[in-house]
PDB file of C-alpha atoms in Angstrom:
ATOM      1  CA  UNK A 503      -0.019  -0.309  -0.251  1.00  0.00           C
ATOM      2  CA  UNK A 504       1.488   3.709  -0.677  1.00  0.00           C
ATOM      3  CA  UNK A 505       0.672   7.119   0.130  1.00  0.00           C
ATOM      4  CA  UNK A 506       1.309  10.111  -2.055  1.00  0.00           C
ATOM      5  CA  UNK A 507       1.583  12.035   1.242  1.00  0.00           C
ATOM      6  CA  UNK A 508       4.721   9.563   2.577  1.00  0.00           C
ATOM      7  CA  UNK A 509       5.448   7.902  -0.549  1.00  0.00           C
ATOM      8  CA  UNK A 510       5.735   4.272   2.058  1.00  0.00           C
ATOM      9  CA  UNK A 511       3.837   1.439   2.440  1.00  0.00           C
ATOM     10  CA  UNK A 512       1.074   1.629   4.487  1.00  0.00           C
ATOM     11  CA  UNK A 513       0.121  -1.887   6.349  1.00  0.00           C
ATOM     12  CA  UNK A 514      -3.103  -1.910   7.791  1.00  0.00           C
ATOM     13  CA  UNK A 515      -6.624   0.664   7.137  1.00  0.00           C
ATOM     14  CA  UNK A 516      -5.613   2.366  10.931  1.00  0.00           C
ATOM     15  CA  UNK A 517      -2.235   3.305   8.632  1.00  0.00           C
ATOM     16  CA  UNK A 518      -5.112   5.040   5.692  1.00  0.00           C
ATOM     17  CA  UNK A 519      -7.487   6.743   8.476  1.00  0.00           C
ATOM     18  CA  UNK A 520      -4.554   8.482   9.886  1.00  0.00           C
ATOM     19  CA  UNK A 521      -3.098   9.925   6.207  1.00  0.00           C
ATOM     20  CA  UNK A 522      -7.042  10.948   5.667  1.00  0.00           C
ATOM     21  CA  UNK A 523      -6.823  12.851   8.531  1.00  0.00           C
ATOM     22  CA  UNK A 524      -3.613  14.688   8.332  1.00  0.00           C
ATOM     23  CA  UNK A 525      -5.285  14.775   4.063  1.00  0.00           C
ATOM     24  CA  UNK A 526      -8.107  17.198   7.031  1.00  0.00           C
ATOM     25  CA  UNK A 527      -6.505  18.383   9.254  1.00  0.00           C
ATOM     26  CA  UNK A 528      -3.038  20.023   7.929  1.00  0.00           C
ATOM     27  CA  UNK A 529      -3.882  19.961   4.622  1.00  0.00           C
ATOM     28  CA  UNK A 530      -7.547  21.217   4.445  1.00  0.00           C
ATOM     29  CA  UNK A 531      -6.013  25.286   3.936  1.00  0.00           C
ATOM     30  CA  UNK A 532      -5.586  23.187  -0.068  1.00  0.00           C
ATOM     31  CA  UNK A 533      -9.548  23.477  -0.814  1.00  0.00           C
ATOM     32  CA  UNK A 534      -9.344  27.827  -0.254  1.00  0.00           C
ATOM     33  CA  UNK A 535      -7.255  27.766  -4.035  1.00  0.00           C
ATOM     34  CA  UNK A 536     -10.427  26.670  -4.782  1.00  0.00           C
ATOM     35  CA  UNK A 537     -12.019  29.463  -3.742  1.00  0.00           C
ATOM     36  CA  UNK A 538     -15.902  28.794  -6.033  1.00  0.00           C
ATOM     37  CA  UNK A 539     -16.522  24.874  -3.435  1.00  0.00           C
ATOM     38  CA  UNK A 540     -16.878  27.275  -0.476  1.00  0.00           C
ATOM     39  CA  UNK A 541     -19.802  28.437  -2.685  1.00  0.00           C
ATOM     40  CA  UNK A 542     -20.969  25.597  -2.504  1.00  0.00           C
ATOM     41  CA  UNK A 543     -24.065  24.107  -0.347  1.00  0.00           C
ATOM     42  CA  UNK A 544     -22.921  21.423   1.613  1.00  0.00           C
ATOM     43  CA  UNK A 545     -25.588  18.849  -0.278  1.00  0.00           C
ATOM     44  CA  UNK A 546     -23.592  21.366  -3.447  1.00  0.00           C
ATOM     45  CA  UNK A 547     -20.513  19.685  -2.820  1.00  0.00           C
ATOM     46  CA  UNK A 548     -22.097  16.095  -2.603  1.00  0.00           C
ATOM     47  CA  UNK A 549     -23.167  16.662  -5.881  1.00  0.00           C
ATOM     48  CA  UNK A 550     -18.983  17.762  -7.094  1.00  0.00           C
ATOM     49  CA  UNK A 551     -17.288  15.379  -5.670  1.00  0.00           C
ATOM     50  CA  UNK A 552     -19.642  12.206  -6.570  1.00  0.00           C
ATOM     51  CA  UNK A 553     -19.769  13.502 -10.274  1.00  0.00           C
ATOM     52  CA  UNK A 554     -15.930  13.175  -9.777  1.00  0.00           C
ATOM     53  CA  UNK A 555     -15.151  10.229 -12.242  1.00  0.00           C
ATOM     54  CA  UNK A 556     -14.091   7.464  -8.774  1.00  0.00           C
ATOM     55  CA  UNK A 557     -10.827   5.387 -10.072  1.00  0.00           C
ATOM     56  CA  UNK A 558      -9.932   2.828  -8.068  1.00  0.00           C
ATOM     57  CA  UNK A 559      -5.861   2.660  -6.882  1.00  0.00           C
ATOM     58  CA  UNK A 560      -4.540  -0.019  -8.200  1.00  0.00           C
ATOM     59  CA  UNK A 561      -4.884  -3.497  -6.933  1.00  0.00           C
ATOM     60  CA  UNK A 562      -2.367  -4.116  -3.810  1.00  0.00           C
ATOM     61  CA  UNK A 563      -1.833  -0.240  -4.146  1.00  0.00           C
ATOM     62  CA  UNK A 564      -2.668   3.146  -1.196  1.00  0.00           C
ATOM     63  CA  UNK A 565      -2.603   5.876  -2.779  1.00  0.00           C
ATOM     64  CA  UNK A 566      -3.951   9.246  -0.024  1.00  0.00           C
ATOM     65  CA  UNK A 567      -3.921  11.581  -1.521  1.00  0.00           C
ATOM     66  CA  UNK A 568      -4.088  15.727  -0.266  1.00  0.00           C
ATOM     67  CA  UNK A 569      -6.904  17.994  -1.299  1.00  0.00           C
ATOM     68  CA  UNK A 570      -4.530  20.579  -3.767  1.00  0.00           C
ATOM     69  CA  UNK A 571      -3.044  17.369  -5.736  1.00  0.00           C
ATOM     70  CA  UNK A 572      -6.691  15.462  -6.059  1.00  0.00           C
ATOM     71  CA  UNK A 573      -8.518  19.252  -7.678  1.00  0.00           C
ATOM     72  CA  UNK A 574      -5.880  19.873  -9.331  1.00  0.00           C
ATOM     73  CA  UNK A 575      -5.512  16.953 -11.558  1.00  0.00           C
ATOM     74  CA  UNK A 576      -8.979  16.672 -11.444  1.00  0.00           C
ATOM     75  CA  UNK A 577      -9.249  20.895 -13.825  1.00  0.00           C
ATOM     76  CA  UNK A 578      -6.656  19.661 -15.566  1.00  0.00           C
ATOM     77  CA  UNK A 579      -6.601  16.175 -16.870  1.00  0.00           C
ATOM     78  CA  UNK A 580      -8.976  14.033 -14.563  1.00  0.00           C
ATOM     79  CA  UNK A 581      -7.229  11.071 -14.750  1.00  0.00           C
ATOM     80  CA  UNK A 582      -5.994  10.068 -11.094  1.00  0.00           C
ATOM     81  CA  UNK A 583      -6.874   7.536  -8.223  1.00  0.00           C
ATOM     82  CA  UNK A 584      -9.771   9.291  -6.487  1.00  0.00           C
ATOM     83  CA  UNK A 585     -11.146   6.716  -5.122  1.00  0.00           C
ATOM     84  CA  UNK A 586     -13.313   6.511  -0.797  1.00  0.00           C
ATOM     85  CA  UNK A 587     -10.257   7.031   0.484  1.00  0.00           C
ATOM     86  CA  UNK A 588      -8.897  10.388  -1.980  1.00  0.00           C
ATOM     87  CA  UNK A 589     -13.024  11.789  -1.267  1.00  0.00           C
ATOM     88  CA  UNK A 590     -12.935  11.401   2.489  1.00  0.00           C
ATOM     89  CA  UNK A 591     -10.133  13.080   3.015  1.00  0.00           C
ATOM     90  CA  UNK A 592     -11.195  16.280   0.542  1.00  0.00           C
ATOM     91  CA  UNK A 593     -14.635  16.536   1.687  1.00  0.00           C
ATOM     92  CA  UNK A 594     -13.492  16.774   5.495  1.00  0.00           C
ATOM     93  CA  UNK A 595     -11.275  19.408   3.971  1.00  0.00           C
ATOM     94  CA  UNK A 596     -14.482  21.369   2.950  1.00  0.00           C
ATOM     95  CA  UNK A 597     -16.021  21.299   6.527  1.00  0.00           C
ATOM     96  CA  UNK A 598     -12.813  21.437   8.403  1.00  0.00           C
ATOM     97  CA  UNK A 599     -12.716  25.342   5.767  1.00  0.00           C
ATOM     98  CA  UNK A 600     -16.254  26.222   6.504  1.00  0.00           C
ATOM     99  CA  UNK A 601     -15.785  25.718  10.376  1.00  0.00           C
ATOM    100  CA  UNK A 602     -12.923  27.843  10.306  1.00  0.00           C
ATOM    101  CA  UNK A 603     -13.761  30.849   7.659  1.00  0.00           C
ATOM    102  CA  UNK A 604     -17.896  30.600   8.435  1.00  0.00           C
ATOM    103  CA  UNK A 605     -18.063  30.087  12.166  1.00  0.00           C
ATOM    104  CA  UNK A 606     -19.906  26.762  11.118  1.00  0.00           C
ATOM    105  CA  UNK A 607     -19.857  24.415  13.701  1.00  0.00           C
ATOM    106  CA  UNK A 608     -19.321  20.951  11.803  1.00  0.00           C
ATOM    107  CA  UNK A 609     -18.552  17.920  13.802  1.00  0.00           C
ATOM    108  CA  UNK A 610     -16.835  15.169  11.808  1.00  0.00           C
ATOM    109  CA  UNK A 611     -15.562  11.069  12.268  1.00  0.00           C
ATOM    110  CA  UNK A 612     -13.761   8.708   9.470  1.00  0.00           C
ATOM    111  CA  UNK A 613     -15.623   5.186   9.333  1.00  0.00           C
ATOM    112  CA  UNK A 614     -14.617   2.031   8.113  1.00  0.00           C
ATOM    113  CA  UNK A 615     -16.922  -0.290   7.163  1.00  0.00           C
ATOM    114  CA  UNK A 616     -17.183  -3.225   5.890  1.00  0.00           C
ATOM    115  CA  UNK A 617     -19.999  -5.875   3.972  1.00  0.00           C
ATOM    116  CA  UNK A 618     -20.423  -9.140   4.590  1.00  0.00           C
ATOM    117  CA  UNK A 619     -18.738 -11.384   2.683  1.00  0.00           C
ATOM    118  CA  UNK A 620     -18.919 -15.238   1.524  1.00  0.00           C
ATOM    119  CA  UNK A 621     -14.855 -16.995   1.516  1.00  0.00           C
ATOM    120  CA  UNK A 622     -14.876 -20.556   1.232  1.00  0.00           C
ATOM    121  CA  UNK A 623     -12.316 -21.894   4.458  1.00  0.00           C
ATOM    122  CA  UNK A 624     -10.023 -24.368   3.471  1.00  0.00           C
ATOM    123  CA  UNK A 625     -10.642 -26.360   6.617  1.00  0.00           C
ATOM    124  CA  UNK A 626     -14.672 -26.717   6.175  1.00  0.00           C
ATOM    125  CA  UNK A 627     -15.107 -30.198   5.121  1.00  0.00           C
ATOM    126  CA  UNK A 628     -18.928 -29.018   4.235  1.00  0.00           C
ATOM    127  CA  UNK A 629     -18.631 -27.211   1.621  1.00  0.00           C
ATOM    128  CA  UNK A 630     -20.656 -24.464   2.812  1.00  0.00           C
ATOM    129  CA  UNK A 631     -18.954 -20.535   2.465  1.00  0.00           C
ATOM    130  CA  UNK A 632     -18.401 -18.794   6.212  1.00  0.00           C
ATOM    131  CA  UNK A 633     -18.745 -15.533   6.105  1.00  0.00           C
ATOM    132  CA  UNK A 634     -16.766 -12.918   7.461  1.00  0.00           C
ATOM    133  CA  UNK A 635     -16.706  -9.144   7.542  1.00  0.00           C
ATOM    134  CA  UNK A 636     -14.021  -7.190   5.614  1.00  0.00           C
ATOM    135  CA  UNK A 637     -13.526  -3.303   5.524  1.00  0.00           C
ATOM    136  CA  UNK A 638     -13.008  -2.444   2.168  1.00  0.00           C
ATOM    137  CA  UNK A 639     -14.449   0.820   2.728  1.00  0.00           C
ATOM    138  CA  UNK A 640     -14.218   4.487   4.604  1.00  0.00           C
ATOM    139  CA  UNK A 641     -16.725   7.559   4.273  1.00  0.00           C
ATOM    140  CA  UNK A 642     -16.975  11.060   7.089  1.00  0.00           C
ATOM    141  CA  UNK A 643     -19.646  11.555   9.159  1.00  0.00           C
ATOM    142  CA  UNK A 644     -20.122  14.747   9.448  1.00  0.00           C
ATOM    143  CA  UNK A 645     -22.447  15.392  12.016  1.00  0.00           C
ATOM    144  CA  UNK A 646     -23.500  12.442  12.971  1.00  0.00           C
ATOM    145  CA  UNK A 647     -25.008  11.804   9.156  1.00  0.00           C
ATOM    146  CA  UNK A 648     -23.265  10.203   6.143  1.00  0.00           C
ATOM    147  CA  UNK A 649     -21.549  11.893   3.915  1.00  0.00           C
ATOM    148  CA  UNK A 650     -20.503   9.400   1.086  1.00  0.00           C
ATOM    149  CA  UNK A 651     -20.161  10.982  -2.240  1.00  0.00           C
ATOM    150  CA  UNK A 652     -17.758   7.997  -3.345  1.00  0.00           C
ATOM    151  CA  UNK A 653     -20.420   6.453  -5.624  1.00  0.00           C
ATOM    152  CA  UNK A 654     -23.686   7.541  -8.437  1.00  0.00           C
ATOM    153  CA  UNK A 655     -25.561   4.901  -6.398  1.00  0.00           C
ATOM    154  CA  UNK A 656     -24.825   6.954  -2.966  1.00  0.00           C
ATOM    155  CA  UNK A 657     -27.606   9.169  -1.858  1.00  0.00           C
ATOM    156  CA  UNK A 658     -26.385  12.523   1.198  1.00  0.00           C
ATOM    157  CA  UNK A 659     -26.958  11.483   3.639  1.00  0.00           C
ATOM    158  CA  UNK A 660     -27.625   7.392   4.155  1.00  0.00           C
ATOM    159  CA  UNK A 661     -24.960   4.921   4.124  1.00  0.00           C
ATOM    160  CA  UNK A 662     -24.363   2.494   1.113  1.00  0.00           C
ATOM    161  CA  UNK A 663     -24.674  -0.801   2.287  1.00  0.00           C
ATOM    162  CA  UNK A 664     -25.968  -2.485   5.795  1.00  0.00           C
ATOM    163  CA  UNK A 665     -23.147  -2.338   7.386  1.00  0.00           C
ATOM    164  CA  UNK A 666     -20.917  -5.395   8.926  1.00  0.00           C
ATOM    165  CA  UNK A 667     -18.203  -3.426  10.119  1.00  0.00           C
ATOM    166  CA  UNK A 668     -17.988   0.048  11.480  1.00  0.00           C
ATOM    167  CA  UNK A 669     -15.253   1.801  12.633  1.00  0.00           C
ATOM    168  CA  UNK A 670     -15.652   5.577  13.932  1.00  0.00           C
ATOM    169  CA  UNK A 671     -12.517   7.709  14.383  1.00  0.00           C
ATOM    170  CA  UNK A 672     -12.931  10.969  15.285  1.00  0.00           C
ATOM    171  CA  UNK A 673     -11.541  13.583  13.390  1.00  0.00           C
ATOM    172  CA  UNK A 674     -10.370  17.796  14.845  1.00  0.00           C
ATOM    173  CA  UNK A 675     -13.057  19.972  11.978  1.00  0.00           C
ATOM    174  CA  UNK A 676     -12.113  23.146  14.145  1.00  0.00           C
TER     175      UNK A 676
END
């Protein structure tokens, strides 16, 4: 797993969360380079991010990209990895900027979640699938509501799927 912040191998989703937090808390000012984005309502910003093409990271590599780089690439050629962790960091940076500039009181948590996934257990002689809960998705919870513009079918304020794995990580938006 790689990070465009660190260029180090990431070994766990907790490390990914830490880089997302860094994008939000240290690089929130990146969004100030695009003041038109701060003029959007949270719903409009959700739709803006949602319309950005989803591009998964290469298998086995995790890019966690700071907001400035994501926006520079988006407004130039639109051809970089832009998945759920990138959208979470960009969204958090926007809400932090709104708090700082407009005196809003948005609160946030980074959510790592997953659906139950059927896997064949090699030691299971019955041949029946064994279900495990695998963390595979990350999004932002803002003021207690899901802010997950990852896919076109996502709805503002609603979770994408029934979560079998769920872990919260508070993030400072003050």
